[in-house]
């Protein structure tokens, strides 16, 4: 059962514009959410996270928004750069666990 | 994440052979997690180990798969009698003592191909 869902397999955005990547989850026990970035043939790299007690966390060009009532989070990248082209994974953690639950990923392509 | 070392990077095995995947955690990290990524899928948790202990192996297939993290040396994920469905990328992550999984850093993965 897929408890973390990323319904857009791919996204293409022009350089300089905003990229918005979406993620939905079903398990109400999740209380910590993370975004990972992954290049081909490399391991995931942690990007940004958010606790369920917050609704927004910002780090430079990256902002994550959490809507607990909708069980939805999104990652905003602005302005988008060609180097941001990668697969982005949404992951969730429950307060009683340590196993990250990953979505299937969204492949972002930022075109010049 | 360059600190977590996995080897080999690529491994080809024939059906029925054994695959051994190794993971050396970052210096000072005593917690290791193994994840598997099947084609077109996200990463799936397999097992969580601390030195000489398996803490949670709920994500491991019941047969043919085993993992260890000895007092000395790397963590080993072992797959016996591999089948084509075992072909995947296997990622290891590590975290420091008392660290939560949120502080885990991933290695570059081992890509297993079963022919």
PDB file of C-alpha atoms in Angstrom:
ATOM      1  CA  UNK A   1       0.000   0.000   0.000  1.00  0.00           C
ATOM      2  CA  UNK A   2       1.389   3.350  -1.065  1.00  0.00           C
ATOM      3  CA  UNK A   3       1.022   5.657   1.907  1.00  0.00           C
ATOM      4  CA  UNK A   4       2.917   8.513   0.279  1.00  0.00           C
ATOM      5  CA  UNK A   5       1.848   9.472  -3.215  1.00  0.00           C
ATOM      6  CA  UNK A   6       3.410  11.695  -5.790  1.00  0.00           C
ATOM      7  CA  UNK A   7       0.897  11.728  -8.594  1.00  0.00           C
ATOM      8  CA  UNK A   8       2.970  13.622 -11.140  1.00  0.00           C
ATOM      9  CA  UNK A   9       5.737  11.404 -12.529  1.00  0.00           C
ATOM     10  CA  UNK A  10       7.315  14.351 -14.316  1.00  0.00           C
ATOM     11  CA  UNK A  11       7.334  18.121 -14.466  1.00  0.00           C
ATOM     12  CA  UNK A  12       8.971  20.537 -16.893  1.00  0.00           C
ATOM     13  CA  UNK A  13       9.603  24.156 -15.941  1.00  0.00           C
ATOM     14  CA  UNK A  14      11.449  27.024 -17.545  1.00  0.00           C
ATOM     15  CA  UNK A  15      14.532  28.397 -15.866  1.00  0.00           C
ATOM     16  CA  UNK A  16      13.663  31.259 -13.544  1.00  0.00           C
ATOM     17  CA  UNK A  17      10.066  30.166 -13.017  1.00  0.00           C
ATOM     18  CA  UNK A  18       8.608  28.419  -9.994  1.00  0.00           C
ATOM     19  CA  UNK A  19       8.574  24.624  -9.704  1.00  0.00           C
ATOM     20  CA  UNK A  20       5.841  23.128  -7.543  1.00  0.00           C
ATOM     21  CA  UNK A  21       6.065  19.477  -6.623  1.00  0.00           C
ATOM     22  CA  UNK A  22       3.147  17.868  -4.825  1.00  0.00           C
ATOM     23  CA  UNK A  23       2.815  15.021  -2.374  1.00  0.00           C
ATOM     24  CA  UNK A  24      -0.162  13.418  -0.622  1.00  0.00           C
ATOM     25  CA  UNK A  25      -0.173  10.987   2.259  1.00  0.00           C
ATOM     26  CA  UNK A  26      -2.761   8.733   3.817  1.00  0.00           C
ATOM     27  CA  UNK A  27      -1.363   7.824   7.222  1.00  0.00           C
ATOM     28  CA  UNK A  28      -2.417  10.314   9.899  1.00  0.00           C
ATOM     29  CA  UNK A  29       0.394   9.024  12.143  1.00  0.00           C
ATOM     30  CA  UNK A  30       3.015  10.690   9.958  1.00  0.00           C
ATOM     31  CA  UNK A  31       4.398  13.710  11.730  1.00  0.00           C
ATOM     32  CA  UNK A  32       7.626  14.531   9.912  1.00  0.00           C
ATOM     33  CA  UNK A  33       8.056  15.036   6.203  1.00  0.00           C
ATOM     34  CA  UNK A  34      11.163  15.279   4.064  1.00  0.00           C
ATOM     35  CA  UNK A  35      12.100  15.988   0.491  1.00  0.00           C
ATOM     36  CA  UNK A  36      15.038  14.260  -1.113  1.00  0.00           C
ATOM     37  CA  UNK A  37      16.693  15.041  -4.405  1.00  0.00           C
ATOM     38  CA  UNK A  38      18.225  12.294  -6.471  1.00  0.00           C
ATOM     39  CA  UNK A  39      20.459  12.396  -9.515  1.00  0.00           C
ATOM     40  CA  UNK A  40      20.832   9.328 -11.739  1.00  0.00           C
ATOM     41  CA  UNK A  41      23.201   6.695 -10.354  1.00  0.00           C
ATOM     42  CA  UNK A  42      23.475   8.507  -7.023  1.00  0.00           C
ATOM     43  CA  UNK A  43      21.831   8.128  -3.652  1.00  0.00           C
ATOM     44  CA  UNK A  44      19.104  10.465  -2.383  1.00  0.00           C
ATOM     45  CA  UNK A  45      20.288  13.718  -0.858  1.00  0.00           C
ATOM     46  CA  UNK A  46      18.299  15.395   1.874  1.00  0.00           C
ATOM     47  CA  UNK A  47      16.858  18.720   0.770  1.00  0.00           C
ATOM     48  CA  UNK A  48      14.390  20.103   3.285  1.00  0.00           C
ATOM     49  CA  UNK A  49      11.987  18.872   5.939  1.00  0.00           C
ATOM     50  CA  UNK A  50       8.980  19.983   7.942  1.00  0.00           C
ATOM     51  CA  UNK A  51       7.460  18.932  11.209  1.00  0.00           C
ATOM     52  CA  UNK A  52       3.700  18.523  11.537  1.00  0.00           C
ATOM     53  CA  UNK A  53       3.612  21.357  14.069  1.00  0.00           C
ATOM     54  CA  UNK A  54       4.505  23.769  11.287  1.00  0.00           C
ATOM     55  CA  UNK A  55       2.844  24.626   8.016  1.00  0.00           C
ATOM     56  CA  UNK A  56       5.814  26.142   6.249  1.00  0.00           C
ATOM     57  CA  UNK A  57       9.575  25.790   6.213  1.00  0.00           C
ATOM     58  CA  UNK A  58      11.876  27.807   4.024  1.00  0.00           C
ATOM     59  CA  UNK A  59      15.520  27.311   3.086  1.00  0.00           C
ATOM     60  CA  UNK A  60      16.863  29.566   0.399  1.00  0.00           C
ATOM     61  CA  UNK A  61      15.115  28.848  -2.883  1.00  0.00           C
ATOM     62  CA  UNK A  62      13.243  25.895  -1.369  1.00  0.00           C
ATOM     63  CA  UNK A  63      10.025  26.119   0.616  1.00  0.00           C
ATOM     64  CA  UNK A  64       7.900  23.255   1.841  1.00  0.00           C
ATOM     65  CA  UNK A  65       4.246  23.774   2.711  1.00  0.00           C
ATOM     66  CA  UNK A  66       2.199  21.356   4.795  1.00  0.00           C
ATOM     67  CA  UNK A  67      -1.598  21.173   4.875  1.00  0.00           C
ATOM     68  CA  UNK A  68      -2.393  18.610   7.546  1.00  0.00           C
ATOM     69  CA  UNK A  69      -6.143  18.686   7.102  1.00  0.00           C
ATOM     70  CA  UNK A  70      -5.726  17.820   3.433  1.00  0.00           C
ATOM     71  CA  UNK A  71      -2.785  15.481   4.111  1.00  0.00           C
ATOM     72  CA  UNK A  72      -0.893  17.313   1.440  1.00  0.00           C
ATOM     73  CA  UNK A  73       2.501  18.898   1.148  1.00  0.00           C
ATOM     74  CA  UNK A  74       4.290  20.693  -1.611  1.00  0.00           C
ATOM     75  CA  UNK A  75       7.808  21.759  -2.444  1.00  0.00           C
ATOM     76  CA  UNK A  76       8.322  25.112  -4.126  1.00  0.00           C
ATOM     77  CA  UNK A  77      11.559  25.945  -5.879  1.00  0.00           C
ATOM     78  CA  UNK A  78      11.960  29.530  -6.953  1.00  0.00           C
ATOM     79  CA  UNK A  79      13.657  30.550  -9.088  1.00  0.00           C
ATOM     80  CA  UNK A  80      14.218  27.184 -10.758  1.00  0.00           C
ATOM     81  CA  UNK A  81      17.672  26.489 -12.173  1.00  0.00           C
ATOM     82  CA  UNK A  82      18.854  23.866 -14.687  1.00  0.00           C
ATOM     83  CA  UNK A  83      20.893  22.222 -11.913  1.00  0.00           C
ATOM     84  CA  UNK A  84      17.632  21.505 -10.097  1.00  0.00           C
ATOM     85  CA  UNK A  85      16.795  18.912 -12.750  1.00  0.00           C
ATOM     86  CA  UNK A  86      16.570  15.652 -10.818  1.00  0.00           C
ATOM     87  CA  UNK A  87      14.068  13.257  -9.308  1.00  0.00           C
ATOM     88  CA  UNK A  88      12.449  14.561  -6.142  1.00  0.00           C
ATOM     89  CA  UNK A  89      11.145  12.165  -3.527  1.00  0.00           C
ATOM     90  CA  UNK A  90       8.704  13.018  -0.811  1.00  0.00           C
ATOM     91  CA  UNK A  91       9.122  10.939   2.366  1.00  0.00           C
ATOM     92  CA  UNK A  92       7.251  10.686   5.648  1.00  0.00           C
ATOM     93  CA  UNK A  93       8.069   9.460   9.110  1.00  0.00           C
ATOM     94  CA  UNK A  94       5.734   8.541  11.945  1.00  0.00           C
ATOM     95  CA  UNK A  95       6.486   9.518  15.532  1.00  0.00           C
ATOM     96  CA  UNK A  96       6.788   5.873  16.521  1.00  0.00           C
ATOM     97  CA  UNK A  97       9.034   4.800  13.679  1.00  0.00           C
ATOM     98  CA  UNK A  98      12.280   5.326  11.919  1.00  0.00           C
ATOM     99  CA  UNK A  99      11.478   3.859   8.512  1.00  0.00           C
ATOM    100  CA  UNK A 100      11.082   6.546   5.891  1.00  0.00           C
ATOM    101  CA  UNK A 101       8.034   6.033   3.658  1.00  0.00           C
ATOM    102  CA  UNK A 102       8.855   7.295   0.188  1.00  0.00           C
ATOM    103  CA  UNK A 103       6.687   8.356  -2.712  1.00  0.00           C
ATOM    104  CA  UNK A 104       7.549   7.199  -6.226  1.00  0.00           C
ATOM    105  CA  UNK A 105       9.200  10.469  -7.115  1.00  0.00           C
ATOM    106  CA  UNK A 106       8.674  13.318  -9.558  1.00  0.00           C
ATOM    107  CA  UNK A 107      11.222  13.917 -12.276  1.00  0.00           C
ATOM    108  CA  UNK A 108      11.818  17.651 -12.640  1.00  0.00           C
ATOM    109  CA  UNK A 109      13.321  19.095 -15.787  1.00  0.00           C
ATOM    110  CA  UNK A 110      14.314  22.744 -15.768  1.00  0.00           C
ATOM    111  CA  UNK A 111      14.903  24.032 -19.257  1.00  0.00           C
ATOM    112  CA  UNK A 112      17.068  27.051 -20.087  1.00  0.00           C
TER     113      UNK A 112
ATOM    114  CA  UNK B   1      26.235  11.724   1.451  1.00  0.00           C
ATOM    115  CA  UNK B   2      29.652  10.818   0.062  1.00  0.00           C
ATOM    116  CA  UNK B   3      30.580   9.504   3.510  1.00  0.00           C
ATOM    117  CA  UNK B   4      28.405   6.388   3.265  1.00  0.00           C
ATOM    118  CA  UNK B   5      30.259   3.915   1.073  1.00  0.00           C
ATOM    119  CA  UNK B   6      28.530   1.115  -0.713  1.00  0.00           C
ATOM    120  CA  UNK B   7      30.165  -1.524  -2.819  1.00  0.00           C
ATOM    121  CA  UNK B   8      30.023  -2.788  -5.338  1.00  0.00           C
ATOM    122  CA  UNK B   9      28.268  -0.035  -7.278  1.00  0.00           C
ATOM    123  CA  UNK B  10      27.067  -2.565  -9.824  1.00  0.00           C
ATOM    124  CA  UNK B  11      26.591  -6.279  -9.353  1.00  0.00           C
ATOM    125  CA  UNK B  12      25.485  -8.841 -11.914  1.00  0.00           C
ATOM    126  CA  UNK B  13      24.414 -12.260 -10.728  1.00  0.00           C
ATOM    127  CA  UNK B  14      22.863 -15.261 -12.460  1.00  0.00           C
ATOM    128  CA  UNK B  15      19.656 -16.698 -11.109  1.00  0.00           C
ATOM    129  CA  UNK B  16      20.374 -18.941  -8.143  1.00  0.00           C
ATOM    130  CA  UNK B  17      23.631 -17.251  -7.152  1.00  0.00           C
ATOM    131  CA  UNK B  18      24.231 -15.267  -3.998  1.00  0.00           C
ATOM    132  CA  UNK B  19      24.558 -11.483  -3.850  1.00  0.00           C
ATOM    133  CA  UNK B  20      26.451  -9.694  -1.100  1.00  0.00           C
ATOM    134  CA  UNK B  21      26.084  -5.953  -0.776  1.00  0.00           C
ATOM    135  CA  UNK B  22      28.310  -4.015   1.558  1.00  0.00           C
ATOM    136  CA  UNK B  23      27.790  -0.720   3.338  1.00  0.00           C
ATOM    137  CA  UNK B  24      30.326   1.217   5.367  1.00  0.00           C
ATOM    138  CA  UNK B  25      28.540   3.918   7.353  1.00  0.00           C
ATOM    139  CA  UNK B  26      29.834   7.390   7.888  1.00  0.00           C
ATOM    140  CA  UNK B  27      32.483   7.701  10.557  1.00  0.00           C
ATOM    141  CA  UNK B  28      30.888   7.781  13.968  1.00  0.00           C
ATOM    142  CA  UNK B  29      27.564   6.376  12.744  1.00  0.00           C
ATOM    143  CA  UNK B  30      26.368   3.190  14.390  1.00  0.00           C
ATOM    144  CA  UNK B  31      22.906   2.940  12.852  1.00  0.00           C
ATOM    145  CA  UNK B  32      22.367   1.518   9.387  1.00  0.00           C
ATOM    146  CA  UNK B  33      19.243   1.283   7.264  1.00  0.00           C
ATOM    147  CA  UNK B  34      18.770  -0.604   4.004  1.00  0.00           C
ATOM    148  CA  UNK B  35      16.257   0.446   1.370  1.00  0.00           C
ATOM    149  CA  UNK B  36      15.386  -1.082  -1.981  1.00  0.00           C
ATOM    150  CA  UNK B  37      14.232   0.778  -5.063  1.00  0.00           C
ATOM    151  CA  UNK B  38      12.528  -1.263  -7.748  1.00  0.00           C
ATOM    152  CA  UNK B  39      12.263   0.221 -11.265  1.00  0.00           C
ATOM    153  CA  UNK B  40       9.778   3.099 -11.434  1.00  0.00           C
ATOM    154  CA  UNK B  41       9.182   2.897  -7.687  1.00  0.00           C
ATOM    155  CA  UNK B  42      10.156   4.835  -4.586  1.00  0.00           C
ATOM    156  CA  UNK B  43      12.541   3.530  -1.986  1.00  0.00           C
ATOM    157  CA  UNK B  44      11.138   0.862   0.328  1.00  0.00           C
ATOM    158  CA  UNK B  45      12.481   0.290   3.826  1.00  0.00           C
ATOM    159  CA  UNK B  46      13.974  -3.143   4.379  1.00  0.00           C
ATOM    160  CA  UNK B  47      15.884  -3.315   7.643  1.00  0.00           C
ATOM    161  CA  UNK B  48      17.310  -1.199  10.462  1.00  0.00           C
ATOM    162  CA  UNK B  49      20.438  -2.349  12.267  1.00  0.00           C
ATOM    163  CA  UNK B  50      22.672  -1.134  15.024  1.00  0.00           C
ATOM    164  CA  UNK B  51      26.048  -2.650  15.762  1.00  0.00           C
ATOM    165  CA  UNK B  52      25.528  -6.399  16.248  1.00  0.00           C
ATOM    166  CA  UNK B  53      21.750  -5.998  16.469  1.00  0.00           C
ATOM    167  CA  UNK B  54      18.844  -6.144  14.067  1.00  0.00           C
ATOM    168  CA  UNK B  55      16.344  -3.609  15.351  1.00  0.00           C
ATOM    169  CA  UNK B  56      13.632  -3.902  12.707  1.00  0.00           C
ATOM    170  CA  UNK B  57      13.549  -6.184   9.695  1.00  0.00           C
ATOM    171  CA  UNK B  58       9.863  -5.788   8.938  1.00  0.00           C
ATOM    172  CA  UNK B  59      10.582  -4.727   5.362  1.00  0.00           C
ATOM    173  CA  UNK B  60      12.758  -7.705   4.510  1.00  0.00           C
ATOM    174  CA  UNK B  61      11.350 -10.566   2.447  1.00  0.00           C
ATOM    175  CA  UNK B  62      10.953 -13.557   4.729  1.00  0.00           C
ATOM    176  CA  UNK B  63      13.129 -15.856   2.686  1.00  0.00           C
ATOM    177  CA  UNK B  64      16.528 -15.557   1.030  1.00  0.00           C
ATOM    178  CA  UNK B  65      17.316 -12.109   2.476  1.00  0.00           C
ATOM    179  CA  UNK B  66      19.439 -11.447   5.537  1.00  0.00           C
ATOM    180  CA  UNK B  67      21.389  -8.534   6.964  1.00  0.00           C
ATOM    181  CA  UNK B  68      24.068  -8.056   9.537  1.00  0.00           C
ATOM    182  CA  UNK B  69      26.112  -5.244  11.022  1.00  0.00           C
ATOM    183  CA  UNK B  70      29.044  -6.771  12.902  1.00  0.00           C
ATOM    184  CA  UNK B  71      31.059  -5.079  15.588  1.00  0.00           C
ATOM    185  CA  UNK B  72      33.876  -4.638  13.109  1.00  0.00           C
ATOM    186  CA  UNK B  73      33.477  -4.099   9.395  1.00  0.00           C
ATOM    187  CA  UNK B  74      30.671  -3.051   7.085  1.00  0.00           C
ATOM    188  CA  UNK B  75      27.024  -3.937   7.157  1.00  0.00           C
ATOM    189  CA  UNK B  76      26.184  -6.743   4.752  1.00  0.00           C
ATOM    190  CA  UNK B  77      22.921  -7.351   2.933  1.00  0.00           C
ATOM    191  CA  UNK B  78      22.884 -10.894   1.634  1.00  0.00           C
ATOM    192  CA  UNK B  79      20.489 -12.284  -0.933  1.00  0.00           C
ATOM    193  CA  UNK B  80      20.626 -16.020  -1.487  1.00  0.00           C
ATOM    194  CA  UNK B  81      19.435 -17.775  -4.651  1.00  0.00           C
ATOM    195  CA  UNK B  82      18.691 -14.537  -6.437  1.00  0.00           C
ATOM    196  CA  UNK B  83      15.758 -14.285  -8.837  1.00  0.00           C
ATOM    197  CA  UNK B  84      15.056 -11.746 -11.564  1.00  0.00           C
ATOM    198  CA  UNK B  85      12.657  -9.880  -9.299  1.00  0.00           C
ATOM    199  CA  UNK B  86      15.564  -9.039  -6.975  1.00  0.00           C
ATOM    200  CA  UNK B  87      16.979  -6.735  -9.649  1.00  0.00           C
ATOM    201  CA  UNK B  88      16.861  -3.289  -8.086  1.00  0.00           C
ATOM    202  CA  UNK B  89      18.936  -0.506  -6.590  1.00  0.00           C
ATOM    203  CA  UNK B  90      19.791  -1.132  -2.954  1.00  0.00           C
ATOM    204  CA  UNK B  91      20.573   1.902  -0.838  1.00  0.00           C
ATOM    205  CA  UNK B  92      22.143   2.055   2.552  1.00  0.00           C
ATOM    206  CA  UNK B  93      21.803   4.984   4.931  1.00  0.00           C
ATOM    207  CA  UNK B  94      23.519   5.649   8.245  1.00  0.00           C
ATOM    208  CA  UNK B  95      22.948   7.896  11.228  1.00  0.00           C
ATOM    209  CA  UNK B  96      24.894   8.710  14.392  1.00  0.00           C
ATOM    210  CA  UNK B  97      24.236   7.157  17.806  1.00  0.00           C
ATOM    211  CA  UNK B  98      20.869   8.168  19.164  1.00  0.00           C
ATOM    212  CA  UNK B  99      20.158   9.908  15.899  1.00  0.00           C
ATOM    213  CA  UNK B 100      16.822   9.556  14.285  1.00  0.00           C
ATOM    214  CA  UNK B 101      16.326   8.373  10.799  1.00  0.00           C
ATOM    215  CA  UNK B 102      15.820  11.973   9.810  1.00  0.00           C
ATOM    216  CA  UNK B 103      19.526  12.476  10.192  1.00  0.00           C
ATOM    217  CA  UNK B 104      20.405   9.564   7.969  1.00  0.00           C
ATOM    218  CA  UNK B 105      22.712  10.009   5.007  1.00  0.00           C
ATOM    219  CA  UNK B 106      22.443   7.769   1.971  1.00  0.00           C
ATOM    220  CA  UNK B 107      25.135   6.003   0.015  1.00  0.00           C
ATOM    221  CA  UNK B 108      25.257   5.891  -3.762  1.00  0.00           C
ATOM    222  CA  UNK B 109      23.606   2.508  -3.932  1.00  0.00           C
ATOM    223  CA  UNK B 110      24.343  -0.892  -5.412  1.00  0.00           C
ATOM    224  CA  UNK B 111      22.563  -1.753  -8.609  1.00  0.00           C
ATOM    225  CA  UNK B 112      21.884  -5.455  -8.705  1.00  0.00           C
ATOM    226  CA  UNK B 113      21.033  -7.069 -12.002  1.00  0.00           C
ATOM    227  CA  UNK B 114      19.965 -10.707 -12.060  1.00  0.00           C
ATOM    228  CA  UNK B 115      20.322 -12.385 -15.430  1.00  0.00           C
TER     229      UNK B 115
END
